[in-house]
Tab-separated table of C-alpha atoms and ligand atoms in Angstrom:
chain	number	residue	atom	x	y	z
A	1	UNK	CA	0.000	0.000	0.000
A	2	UNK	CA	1.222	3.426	-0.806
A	3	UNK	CA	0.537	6.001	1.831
A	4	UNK	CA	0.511	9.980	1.060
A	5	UNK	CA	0.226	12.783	3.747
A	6	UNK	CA	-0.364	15.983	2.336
A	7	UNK	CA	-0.609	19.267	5.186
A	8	UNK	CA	-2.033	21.854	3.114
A	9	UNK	CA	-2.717	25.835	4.058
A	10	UNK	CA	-6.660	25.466	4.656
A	11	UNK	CA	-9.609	23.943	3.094
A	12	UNK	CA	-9.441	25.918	0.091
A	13	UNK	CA	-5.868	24.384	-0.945
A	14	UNK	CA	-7.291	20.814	0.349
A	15	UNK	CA	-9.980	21.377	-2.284
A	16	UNK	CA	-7.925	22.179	-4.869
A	17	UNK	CA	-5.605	19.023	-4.469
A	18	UNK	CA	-8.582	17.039	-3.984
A	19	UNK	CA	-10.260	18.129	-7.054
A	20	UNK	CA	-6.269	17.668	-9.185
A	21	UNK	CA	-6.284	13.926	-7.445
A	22	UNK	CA	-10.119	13.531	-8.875
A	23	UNK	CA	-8.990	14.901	-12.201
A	24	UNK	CA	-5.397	12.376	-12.455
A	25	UNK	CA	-7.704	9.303	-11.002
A	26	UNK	CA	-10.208	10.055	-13.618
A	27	UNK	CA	-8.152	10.567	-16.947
A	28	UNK	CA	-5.440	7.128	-16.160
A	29	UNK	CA	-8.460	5.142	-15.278
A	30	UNK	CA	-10.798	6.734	-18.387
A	31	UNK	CA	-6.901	5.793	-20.248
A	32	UNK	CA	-6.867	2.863	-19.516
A	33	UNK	CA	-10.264	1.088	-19.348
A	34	UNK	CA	-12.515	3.490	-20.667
A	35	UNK	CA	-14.597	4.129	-17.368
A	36	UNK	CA	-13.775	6.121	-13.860
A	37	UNK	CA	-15.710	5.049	-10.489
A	38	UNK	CA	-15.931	7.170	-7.729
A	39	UNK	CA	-17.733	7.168	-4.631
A	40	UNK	CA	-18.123	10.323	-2.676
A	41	UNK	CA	-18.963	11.630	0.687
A	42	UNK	CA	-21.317	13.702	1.932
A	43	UNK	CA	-20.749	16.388	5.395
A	44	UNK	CA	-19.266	20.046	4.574
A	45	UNK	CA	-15.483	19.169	3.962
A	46	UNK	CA	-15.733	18.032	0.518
A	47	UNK	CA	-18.455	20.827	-0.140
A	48	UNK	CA	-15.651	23.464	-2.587
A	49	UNK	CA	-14.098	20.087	-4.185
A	50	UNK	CA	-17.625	19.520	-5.580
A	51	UNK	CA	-17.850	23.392	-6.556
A	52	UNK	CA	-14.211	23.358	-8.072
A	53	UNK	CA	-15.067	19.916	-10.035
A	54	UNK	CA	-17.743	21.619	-11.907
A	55	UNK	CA	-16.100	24.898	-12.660
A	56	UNK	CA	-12.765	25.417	-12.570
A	57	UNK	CA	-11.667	21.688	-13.391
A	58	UNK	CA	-15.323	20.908	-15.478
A	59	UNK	CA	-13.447	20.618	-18.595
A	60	UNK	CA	-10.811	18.343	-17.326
A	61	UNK	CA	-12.968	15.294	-17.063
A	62	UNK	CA	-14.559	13.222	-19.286
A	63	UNK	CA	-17.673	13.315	-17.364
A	64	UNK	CA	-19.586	10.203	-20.080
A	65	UNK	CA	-17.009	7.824	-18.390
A	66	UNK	CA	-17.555	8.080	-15.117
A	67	UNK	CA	-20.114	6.627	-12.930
A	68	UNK	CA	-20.797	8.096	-9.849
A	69	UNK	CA	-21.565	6.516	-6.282
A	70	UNK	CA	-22.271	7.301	-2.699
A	71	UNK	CA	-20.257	6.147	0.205
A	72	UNK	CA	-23.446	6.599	2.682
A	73	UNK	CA	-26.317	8.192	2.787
A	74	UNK	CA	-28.930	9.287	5.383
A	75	UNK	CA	-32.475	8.018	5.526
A	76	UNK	CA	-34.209	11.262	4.216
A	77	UNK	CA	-35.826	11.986	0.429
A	78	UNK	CA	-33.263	13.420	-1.843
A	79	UNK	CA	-34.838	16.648	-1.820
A	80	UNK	CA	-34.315	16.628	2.108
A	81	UNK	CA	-31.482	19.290	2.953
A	82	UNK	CA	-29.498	16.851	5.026
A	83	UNK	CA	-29.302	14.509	1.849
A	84	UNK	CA	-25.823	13.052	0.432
A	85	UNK	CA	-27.461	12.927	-3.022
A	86	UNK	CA	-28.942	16.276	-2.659
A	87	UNK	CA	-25.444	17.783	-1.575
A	88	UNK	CA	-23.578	16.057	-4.638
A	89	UNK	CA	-26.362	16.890	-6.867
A	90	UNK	CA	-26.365	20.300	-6.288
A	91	UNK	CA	-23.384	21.319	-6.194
A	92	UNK	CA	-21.834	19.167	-8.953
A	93	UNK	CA	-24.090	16.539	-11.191
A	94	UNK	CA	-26.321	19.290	-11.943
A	95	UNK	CA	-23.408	21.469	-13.520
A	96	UNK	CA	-21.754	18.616	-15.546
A	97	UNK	CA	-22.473	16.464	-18.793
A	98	UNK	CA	-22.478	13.137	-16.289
A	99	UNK	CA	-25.578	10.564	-18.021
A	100	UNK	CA	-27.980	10.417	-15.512
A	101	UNK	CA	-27.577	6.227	-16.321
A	102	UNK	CA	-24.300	7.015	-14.463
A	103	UNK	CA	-25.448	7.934	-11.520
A	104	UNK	CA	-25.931	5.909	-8.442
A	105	UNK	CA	-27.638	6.878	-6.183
A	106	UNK	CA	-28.315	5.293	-2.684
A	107	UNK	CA	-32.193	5.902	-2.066
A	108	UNK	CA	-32.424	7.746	1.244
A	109	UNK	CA	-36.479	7.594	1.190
A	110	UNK	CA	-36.706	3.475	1.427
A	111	UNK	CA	-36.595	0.839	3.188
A	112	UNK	CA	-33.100	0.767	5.438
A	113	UNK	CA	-32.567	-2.808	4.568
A	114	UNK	CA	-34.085	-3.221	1.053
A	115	UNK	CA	-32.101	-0.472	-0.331
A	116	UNK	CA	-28.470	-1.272	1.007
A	117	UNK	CA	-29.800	-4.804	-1.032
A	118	UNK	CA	-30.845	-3.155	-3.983
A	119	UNK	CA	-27.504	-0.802	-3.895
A	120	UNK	CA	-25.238	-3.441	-3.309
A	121	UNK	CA	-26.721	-5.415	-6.446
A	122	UNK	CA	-26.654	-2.019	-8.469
A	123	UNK	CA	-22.667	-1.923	-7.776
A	124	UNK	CA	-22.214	-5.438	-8.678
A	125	UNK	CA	-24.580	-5.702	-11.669
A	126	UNK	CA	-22.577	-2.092	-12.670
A	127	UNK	CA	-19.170	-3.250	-12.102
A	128	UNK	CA	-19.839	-6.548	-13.446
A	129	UNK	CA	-18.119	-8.447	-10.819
A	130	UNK	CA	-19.624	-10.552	-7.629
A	131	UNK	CA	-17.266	-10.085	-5.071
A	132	UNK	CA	-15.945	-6.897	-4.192
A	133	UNK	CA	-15.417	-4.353	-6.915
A	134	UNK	CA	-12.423	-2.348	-7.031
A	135	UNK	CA	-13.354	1.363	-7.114
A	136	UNK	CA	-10.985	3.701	-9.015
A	137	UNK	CA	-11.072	6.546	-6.423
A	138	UNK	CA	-13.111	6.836	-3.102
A	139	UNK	CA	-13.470	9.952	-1.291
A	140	UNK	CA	-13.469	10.039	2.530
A	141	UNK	CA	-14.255	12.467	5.423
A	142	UNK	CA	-13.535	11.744	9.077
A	143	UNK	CA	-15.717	12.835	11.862
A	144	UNK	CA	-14.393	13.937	15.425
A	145	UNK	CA	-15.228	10.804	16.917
A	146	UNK	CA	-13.196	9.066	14.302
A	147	UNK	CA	-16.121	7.881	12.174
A	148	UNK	CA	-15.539	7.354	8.570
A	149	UNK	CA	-18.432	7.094	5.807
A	150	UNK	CA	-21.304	6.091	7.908
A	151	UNK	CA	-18.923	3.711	9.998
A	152	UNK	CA	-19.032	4.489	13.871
A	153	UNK	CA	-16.682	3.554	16.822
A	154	UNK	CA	-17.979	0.418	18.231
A	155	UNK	CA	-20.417	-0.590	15.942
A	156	UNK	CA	-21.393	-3.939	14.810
A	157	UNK	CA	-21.319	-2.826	10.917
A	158	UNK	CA	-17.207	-2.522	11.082
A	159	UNK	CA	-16.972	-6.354	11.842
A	160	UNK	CA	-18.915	-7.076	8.258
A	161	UNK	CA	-17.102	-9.112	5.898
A	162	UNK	CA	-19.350	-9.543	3.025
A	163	UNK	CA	-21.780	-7.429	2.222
A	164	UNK	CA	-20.825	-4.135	0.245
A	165	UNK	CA	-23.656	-2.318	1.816
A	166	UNK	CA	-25.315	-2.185	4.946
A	167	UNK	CA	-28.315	-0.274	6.700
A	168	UNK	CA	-26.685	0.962	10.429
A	169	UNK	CA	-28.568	2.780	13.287
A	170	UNK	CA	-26.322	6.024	14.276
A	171	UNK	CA	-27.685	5.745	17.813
A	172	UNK	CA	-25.948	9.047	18.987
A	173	UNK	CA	-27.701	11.163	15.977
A	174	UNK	CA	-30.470	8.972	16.356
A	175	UNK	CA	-31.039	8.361	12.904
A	176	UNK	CA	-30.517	5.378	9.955
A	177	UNK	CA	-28.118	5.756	7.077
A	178	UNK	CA	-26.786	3.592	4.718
A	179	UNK	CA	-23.059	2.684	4.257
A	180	UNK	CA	-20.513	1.024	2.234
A	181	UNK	CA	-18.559	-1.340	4.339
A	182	UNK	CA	-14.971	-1.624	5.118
A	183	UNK	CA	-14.066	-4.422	2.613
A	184	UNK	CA	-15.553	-2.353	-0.300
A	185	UNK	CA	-13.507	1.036	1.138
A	186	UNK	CA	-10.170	-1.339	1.344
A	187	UNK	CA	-10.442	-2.752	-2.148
A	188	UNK	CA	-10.330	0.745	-3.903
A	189	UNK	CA	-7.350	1.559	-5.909
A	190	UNK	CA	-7.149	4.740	-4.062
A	191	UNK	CA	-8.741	6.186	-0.946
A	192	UNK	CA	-8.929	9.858	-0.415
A	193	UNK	CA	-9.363	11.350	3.028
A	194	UNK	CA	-10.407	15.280	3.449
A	195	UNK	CA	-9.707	16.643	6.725
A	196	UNK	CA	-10.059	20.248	8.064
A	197	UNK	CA	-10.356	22.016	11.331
A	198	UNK	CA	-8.783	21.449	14.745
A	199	UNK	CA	-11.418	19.900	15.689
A	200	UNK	CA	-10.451	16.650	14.374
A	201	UNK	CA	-6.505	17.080	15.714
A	202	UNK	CA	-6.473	14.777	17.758
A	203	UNK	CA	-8.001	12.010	16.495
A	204	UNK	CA	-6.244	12.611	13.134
A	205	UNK	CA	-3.203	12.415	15.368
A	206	UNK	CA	-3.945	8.918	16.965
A	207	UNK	CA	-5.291	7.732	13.553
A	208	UNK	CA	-1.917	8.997	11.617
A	209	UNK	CA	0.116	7.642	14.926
A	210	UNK	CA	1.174	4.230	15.990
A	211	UNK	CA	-1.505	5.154	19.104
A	212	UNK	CA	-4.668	4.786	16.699
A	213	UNK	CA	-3.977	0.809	16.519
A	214	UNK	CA	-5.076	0.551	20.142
A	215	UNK	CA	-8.089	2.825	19.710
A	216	UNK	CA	-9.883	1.443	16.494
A	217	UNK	CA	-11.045	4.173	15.333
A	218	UNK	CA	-12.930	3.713	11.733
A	219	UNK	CA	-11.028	6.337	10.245
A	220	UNK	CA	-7.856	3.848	11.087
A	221	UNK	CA	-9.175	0.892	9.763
A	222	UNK	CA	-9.053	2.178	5.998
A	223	UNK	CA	-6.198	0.693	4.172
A	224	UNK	CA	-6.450	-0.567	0.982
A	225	UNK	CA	-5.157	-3.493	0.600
A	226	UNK	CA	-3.646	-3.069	-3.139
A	227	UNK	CA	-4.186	0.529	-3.563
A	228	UNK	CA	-3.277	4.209	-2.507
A	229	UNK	CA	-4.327	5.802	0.867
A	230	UNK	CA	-3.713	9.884	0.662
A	231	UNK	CA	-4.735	11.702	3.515
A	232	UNK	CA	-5.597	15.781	2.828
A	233	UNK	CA	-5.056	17.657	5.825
A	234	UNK	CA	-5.192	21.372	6.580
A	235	UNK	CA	-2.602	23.107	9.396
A	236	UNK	CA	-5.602	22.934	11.707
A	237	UNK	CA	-6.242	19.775	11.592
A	238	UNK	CA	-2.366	18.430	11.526
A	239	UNK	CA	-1.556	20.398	14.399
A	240	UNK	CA	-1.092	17.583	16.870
A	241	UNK	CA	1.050	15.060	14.555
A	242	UNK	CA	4.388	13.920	15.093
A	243	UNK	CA	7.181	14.470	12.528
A	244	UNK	CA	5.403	13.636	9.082
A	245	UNK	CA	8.373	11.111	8.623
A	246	UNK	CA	7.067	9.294	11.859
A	247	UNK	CA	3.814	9.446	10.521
A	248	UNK	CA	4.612	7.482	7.335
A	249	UNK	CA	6.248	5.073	9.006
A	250	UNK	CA	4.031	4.564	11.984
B	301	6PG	C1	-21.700	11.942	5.989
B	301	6PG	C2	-20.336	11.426	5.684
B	301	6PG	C3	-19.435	11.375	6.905
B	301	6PG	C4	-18.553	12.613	6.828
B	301	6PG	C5	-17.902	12.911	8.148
B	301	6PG	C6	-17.121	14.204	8.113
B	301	6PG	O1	-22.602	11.661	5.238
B	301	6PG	O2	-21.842	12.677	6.976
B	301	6PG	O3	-20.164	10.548	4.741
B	301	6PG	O4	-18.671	10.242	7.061
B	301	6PG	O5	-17.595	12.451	5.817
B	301	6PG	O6	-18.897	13.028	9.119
B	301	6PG	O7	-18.033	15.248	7.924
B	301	6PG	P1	-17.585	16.741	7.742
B	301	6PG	O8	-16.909	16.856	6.432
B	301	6PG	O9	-18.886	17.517	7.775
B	301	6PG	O10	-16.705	17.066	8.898
C-alpha cells in the first residue's frame, strides 16, 4: 500500500488538491479502461471540491465515463437538505455532462434494509463483478469521533465481511443511514481522506500515529489493501502530529 500525507494551508488548498487527485484518477483510469468510479462523501469538507469539479476543473474530465456513487447516505428523500445525493447533486451533477444512467444513487427515502440490497446489487450488476469491486477513487471524510463514511466507533457494521452495503442505526444522531462497508472502502485503488479544522486534531493524530492501533477508530481501519491511501489535511487539523516522517512510518 502506498501512503501519502499531504498538510495543506486550509480547506481551500485541500480542495484544490482534492479536485487535481479527482482529475489524475479520472483521466489514467478513463486511459486505460474506458470508465472512472468514484464514490463520494457527503458532510461540509468536501463541499468546494464539488464546486471546483464543476467549474474550474469541469473541462478536465470526461464526465460520459464516469459513474458516480455514494459512500453513505442518510435516511431522508433526496430533496431533504441533510441529503448526500442532494449535496452532490447540487453542487456538482447538476453542472456537468455526467448521463444520468451514471449515476448511483443510494435511495435515502426506502426501506433501510431493502435499499443497502438493492444498492449493493446495483454496484455489482454495474461493475460486473460478484465479489468486491475495485473502485478507481473513493473519497473520505472523518468525523471527530473518528467515524468514517457512515462507519461508527464500536459498531457492529465494522466487523462485516461480506456485504458491500449495509443499513446501520447512528444511535448518537439517532437516525438510519446507509453505508458502504470496510471491505468495499479497502479494495479501492485509491482512498482519499479530506480533513479540516482542529477539531479533528487529535483524532487525526492517533489515527496517523502508531496510538490509533489501540483505539480502532474507523477512520484507522481504511487501508487498501492493493491501492493508494492519501490523507488531505489542513494546518488545523495536523496540528497535533508527530514528525510527518514518523507518521509514514508509523
Ligand atoms: C456523511 C459522511 C461522513 C462525513 C464525516 C465528516 O454523510 O456525513 O459521509 O462520514 O464524511 O462526518 O463530515 P464533515 O466533512 O462535515 O466534517
Amino acid at each position: 500500500m502506498i501512503k501519502e500525507l499531504y498538510v495543506l494551508t486550509d480547506i481551500e488548498a485541500i480542495s484544490h488538491k482534492a479536485a487535481s487527485v479527482f482529475v489524475e484518477f479520472a483521466e489514467s483510469a478513463i486511459t486505460s479502461k474506458g470508465n472512472f468510479y468514484v464514490a463520494v462523501s457527503g458532510g461540509s469538507t468536501p463541499r468546494r471540491t464539488f464546486a471546483l469539479l464543476s467549474s474550474e476543473y469541469r473541462d478536465k474530465v470526461k464526465w460520459d465515463c464516469v459513474q458516480f456513487f455514494w459512500v453513505d447516505e442518510r435516511c431522508v428523500p433526496k430533496e431533504h437538505k441533510e441529503s448526500n445525493f442532494k449535496l452532490v447533486y447540487d453542487l456538482l451533477l447538476s453542472k456537468v455532462p455526467l448521463p444520468e444512467v451514471n449515476i448511483h444513487r443510494i435511495r435515502g427515502e426506502q426501506d433501510p434494509a431493502q435499499e443497502a440490497l438493492r444498492y449493493e446489487k446495483d454496484i455489482k450488476t454495474s461493475f460486473d463483478v460478484e465479489g468486491f469491486p475495485v473502485f478507481d477513487l473513493i473519497m473520505l471524510g472523518m468525523g471527530e469521533d473518528g467515524h468514517t463514511a457512515s462507519l461508527f466507533p464500536n459498531s457492529d457494521a465494522l466487523n462485516e465481511t461480506e456485504r458491500l452495503a449495509i443499513p446501520v442505526y447512528v444511535e448518537k444522531l439517532k437516525s438510519q443511514r446507509i453505508t458502504l462497508t470496510l471491505p468495499v472502502l479497502n479494495n479501492a485503488a485509491c482512498v482519499l481522506f479530506l480533513v479540516s479544522g482542529s477539531s479533528k486534531s487529535d483524532v487525526l493524530s492517533y489515527i496517523l500515529g502508531s496510538e490509533g492501533k489501540k483505539y480502532k477508530y474507523p477512520a484507522g481501519l481504511v487501508n487498501p489493501a492493493h491501492g493508494e491511501l492519501i490523507w488531505l489535511v489542513d494546518k488545523e487539523a495536523a496540528a497535533k502530529l508527530k514528525q510527518v516522517s514518523d507518521v509514514l512510518n508509523a
